Short mmCIF file of C-alpha atoms and ligand atoms in Angstrom, two decimals:
data_model
loop_
_atom_site.label_atom_id
_atom_site.label_comp_id
_atom_site.label_asym_id
_atom_site.label_seq_id
_atom_site.Cartn_x
_atom_site.Cartn_y
_atom_site.Cartn_z
CA MET A 15 57.52 88.82 -11.13
CA LYS A 16 55.69 87.70 -8.33
CA PHE A 17 53.85 90.32 -5.90
CA GLU A 18 52.47 89.65 -2.45
CA ILE A 19 49.56 92.01 -2.25
CA VAL A 20 48.98 92.83 1.57
CA VAL A 21 45.80 94.54 2.23
CA GLY A 22 44.48 96.74 5.40
CA SER A 23 41.02 97.66 5.20
CA VAL A 24 38.13 98.59 7.34
CA LEU A 25 35.35 99.43 4.86
CA GLY A 26 36.60 98.03 1.81
CA ALA A 27 38.11 100.71 -0.28
CA SER A 28 41.80 99.20 0.22
CA GLU A 29 40.38 95.85 -1.05
CA TYR A 30 38.95 97.65 -4.09
CA VAL A 31 42.17 99.10 -4.88
CA ALA A 32 44.21 95.79 -4.29
CA GLU A 33 41.76 93.88 -6.53
CA ALA A 34 42.07 96.54 -9.53
CA LEU A 35 46.01 96.60 -9.04
CA GLU A 36 46.20 92.58 -9.31
CA THR A 37 43.98 92.62 -12.62
CA MET A 38 46.38 95.26 -13.79
CA LEU A 39 49.27 93.12 -12.98
CA LYS A 40 48.01 89.92 -13.98
CA GLU A 41 47.44 91.73 -17.27
CA LYS A 42 50.94 92.58 -17.69
CA GLY A 43 52.00 88.99 -17.04
CA HIS A 44 52.81 89.28 -13.39
CA THR A 45 51.75 86.59 -10.67
CA THR A 46 49.95 87.83 -7.73
CA ASN A 47 48.80 86.45 -4.15
CA CYS A 48 46.25 88.84 -2.41
CA HIS A 49 45.84 88.81 1.43
CA PHE A 50 42.81 90.26 2.85
CA GLN A 51 43.37 88.52 6.13
CA PRO A 52 47.35 88.69 6.02
CA ALA A 53 49.23 86.36 8.43
CA ILE A 54 52.70 86.58 8.15
CA ASP A 55 53.37 82.93 7.63
CA ASN A 56 51.21 83.03 4.26
CA VAL A 57 53.08 85.87 2.83
CA ASP A 58 56.01 84.64 0.89
CA LEU A 59 58.48 87.79 1.29
CA THR A 60 61.27 86.72 -1.35
CA ASN A 61 58.26 88.07 -3.80
CA ILE A 62 57.63 91.80 -3.84
CA LEU A 63 55.64 92.93 -1.18
CA LEU A 64 52.96 95.33 -2.19
CA VAL A 65 50.86 96.64 0.77
CA VAL A 66 47.93 98.55 0.53
CA THR A 67 46.43 99.94 3.54
CA SER A 68 43.86 102.56 4.73
CA THR A 69 44.30 104.53 8.19
CA HIS A 70 41.48 104.48 10.78
CA GLY A 71 41.04 105.42 14.45
CA ALA A 72 43.41 108.38 15.33
CA GLY A 73 46.05 107.42 12.72
CA ASP A 74 45.80 103.91 13.30
CA LEU A 75 46.22 100.79 11.04
CA PRO A 76 42.85 98.68 10.44
CA ASP A 77 42.77 95.74 12.76
CA ASN A 78 42.80 93.27 10.00
CA ILE A 79 46.41 94.11 9.44
CA GLN A 80 47.60 95.14 12.57
CA GLU A 81 48.99 91.64 13.83
CA PHE A 82 50.80 90.97 10.32
CA ALA A 83 52.73 94.86 10.80
CA ASP A 84 53.58 93.61 14.28
CA ASP A 85 55.12 90.34 13.11
CA LEU A 86 56.72 92.09 10.08
CA ALA A 87 58.84 94.21 12.63
CA ARG A 88 60.30 91.13 14.20
CA GLU A 89 61.42 90.22 10.70
CA ASN A 90 64.84 90.67 9.08
CA LEU A 91 63.54 92.37 5.92
CA SER A 92 67.01 92.76 4.41
CA ASN A 93 66.01 90.88 1.08
CA VAL A 94 62.80 92.44 1.11
CA ASN A 95 61.61 94.62 -1.78
CA ALA A 96 58.16 96.33 -1.03
CA ILE A 97 55.70 98.97 -2.75
CA ILE A 98 53.12 100.76 -0.26
CA ILE A 99 49.96 102.68 -1.40
CA GLY A 100 48.16 104.37 1.40
CA LEU A 101 44.72 105.40 1.47
CA GLY A 102 43.63 108.41 3.85
CA ASP A 103 41.29 111.24 4.27
CA SER A 104 43.33 114.76 4.64
CA SER A 105 40.80 116.22 6.58
CA TYR A 106 42.08 113.81 9.52
CA ASP A 107 45.66 115.37 10.86
CA THR A 108 46.71 111.77 10.98
CA PHE A 109 46.56 111.66 7.50
CA CYS A 110 47.99 108.25 5.94
CA GLU A 111 49.90 107.44 9.21
CA GLY A 112 48.86 103.81 9.04
CA SER A 113 51.09 103.64 5.61
CA ALA A 114 53.42 105.55 7.23
CA GLU A 115 53.83 102.97 10.06
CA ILE A 116 54.27 100.11 7.58
CA GLU A 117 57.10 102.41 5.67
CA SER A 118 58.91 102.84 9.17
CA ILE A 119 58.67 99.00 9.88
CA ILE A 120 60.23 98.41 6.52
CA GLU A 121 62.76 100.66 6.58
CA GLU A 122 63.86 99.96 10.23
CA GLU A 123 64.09 96.41 9.55
CA GLY A 124 66.41 96.68 6.55
CA GLY A 125 63.96 96.42 3.71
CA THR A 126 64.00 98.30 0.29
CA LEU A 127 61.23 100.46 -0.81
CA LEU A 128 61.10 100.24 -4.80
CA LEU A 129 58.82 103.67 -5.09
CA PRO A 130 58.41 106.45 -2.60
CA VAL A 131 54.95 105.63 -0.60
CA TYR A 132 51.96 106.83 -2.72
CA GLN A 133 49.42 108.37 -0.52
CA ILE A 134 45.87 108.34 -1.97
CA ASP A 135 43.69 111.07 -0.15
CA VAL A 136 39.98 109.91 -0.94
CA LEU A 137 38.67 113.60 -0.12
CA HIS A 138 39.99 114.12 -3.81
CA HIS A 139 40.07 110.80 -5.23
CA PRO A 140 36.73 109.27 -4.57
CA ILE A 141 37.54 106.37 -6.53
CA PRO A 142 41.17 105.30 -5.38
CA GLU A 143 41.51 102.40 -7.35
CA ASP A 144 41.66 104.47 -10.62
CA VAL A 145 44.70 106.79 -9.70
CA ALA A 146 46.51 103.57 -7.92
CA VAL A 147 46.37 101.68 -11.05
CA GLU A 148 47.45 104.69 -13.07
CA TRP A 149 50.33 105.43 -10.52
CA LEU A 150 51.61 101.65 -10.27
CA SER A 151 51.24 101.30 -14.29
CA ASN A 152 53.62 104.25 -14.65
CA ASN A 153 55.76 103.35 -12.28
CA LEU A 154 56.15 99.74 -12.57
CA ASP A 155 59.02 99.59 -14.87
CA LYS A 156 61.13 102.01 -12.68
CA ALA A 157 60.31 99.89 -9.65
CA LEU A 158 61.36 96.79 -11.36
CA ASN A 159 64.40 98.38 -13.10
CA SER A 160 65.94 98.78 -9.53
CA LEU A 161 65.75 95.12 -8.72
C1 FMN B 206 36.46 106.36 11.72
C2 FMN B 206 37.42 106.81 10.67
C3 FMN B 206 38.53 107.00 10.94
C4 FMN B 206 39.55 107.52 9.89
N1 FMN B 206 40.79 107.91 10.44
C5 FMN B 206 41.71 108.36 9.74
C6 FMN B 206 42.89 108.74 9.91
O1 FMN B 206 43.27 108.95 11.06
N2 FMN B 206 43.85 109.17 8.94
C7 FMN B 206 43.45 109.33 7.50
O2 FMN B 206 44.34 109.54 6.61
N3 FMN B 206 42.14 108.57 7.39
C8 FMN B 206 41.46 108.21 8.06
N4 FMN B 206 40.10 107.76 7.93
C9 FMN B 206 39.83 107.67 6.58
C10 FMN B 206 39.97 106.16 5.77
O3 FMN B 206 41.40 106.06 5.87
C11 FMN B 206 39.59 106.45 4.34
O4 FMN B 206 38.10 106.40 4.18
C12 FMN B 206 39.82 105.17 3.55
O5 FMN B 206 39.60 105.18 2.15
C13 FMN B 206 39.14 103.70 3.83
O6 FMN B 206 39.66 102.79 3.62
P1 FMN B 206 39.08 101.08 3.75
O7 FMN B 206 37.92 101.12 3.18
O8 FMN B 206 39.98 100.32 2.90
O9 FMN B 206 39.23 101.19 5.14
C14 FMN B 206 39.14 107.26 8.51
C15 FMN B 206 38.03 107.08 8.33
C16 FMN B 206 36.94 106.69 9.31
C17 FMN B 206 35.51 105.88 9.09
#
């Protein structure tokens, strides 16, 4: 399968997660395009959309993914299959709201989430790429079987 990995990050943690996921997916024989500065025109939405994003500000998406999210909300996503991983810190009462925003956009525009959103609390998982790789490895077959 082909994956478009779209990253929202301020401090780099989500980028590490995306890179680790990319390595794992390639090891399993999949193809990946990783977008650290995502632009809707460069993301092939016929592939599986894998969004990895943190939350910043007061529950906001990182700046680098904001325009992509706005553009995504203007698309018809009825043929889009997506997986979302959110990074956040549960000491904020806006825990992982950035990933929740992406989830809302995908659902409102008719897209399909292949798995429930996986939220990583960096307070408890200081190396988020480890749990992200473990989670996606364990759930990939289930996600792909639903296609
Ligand atoms: C200024 C600032 C604001 C943050 N706001 C939130 C927030 O509202 N909700 C949340 O869940 N996490 C919040 N976080 C935690 C980050 O999402 C978390 O540290 C994440 O791992 C950062 O990933 P990144 O390096 O990819 O940006 C905030 C972190 C900082 C430094």
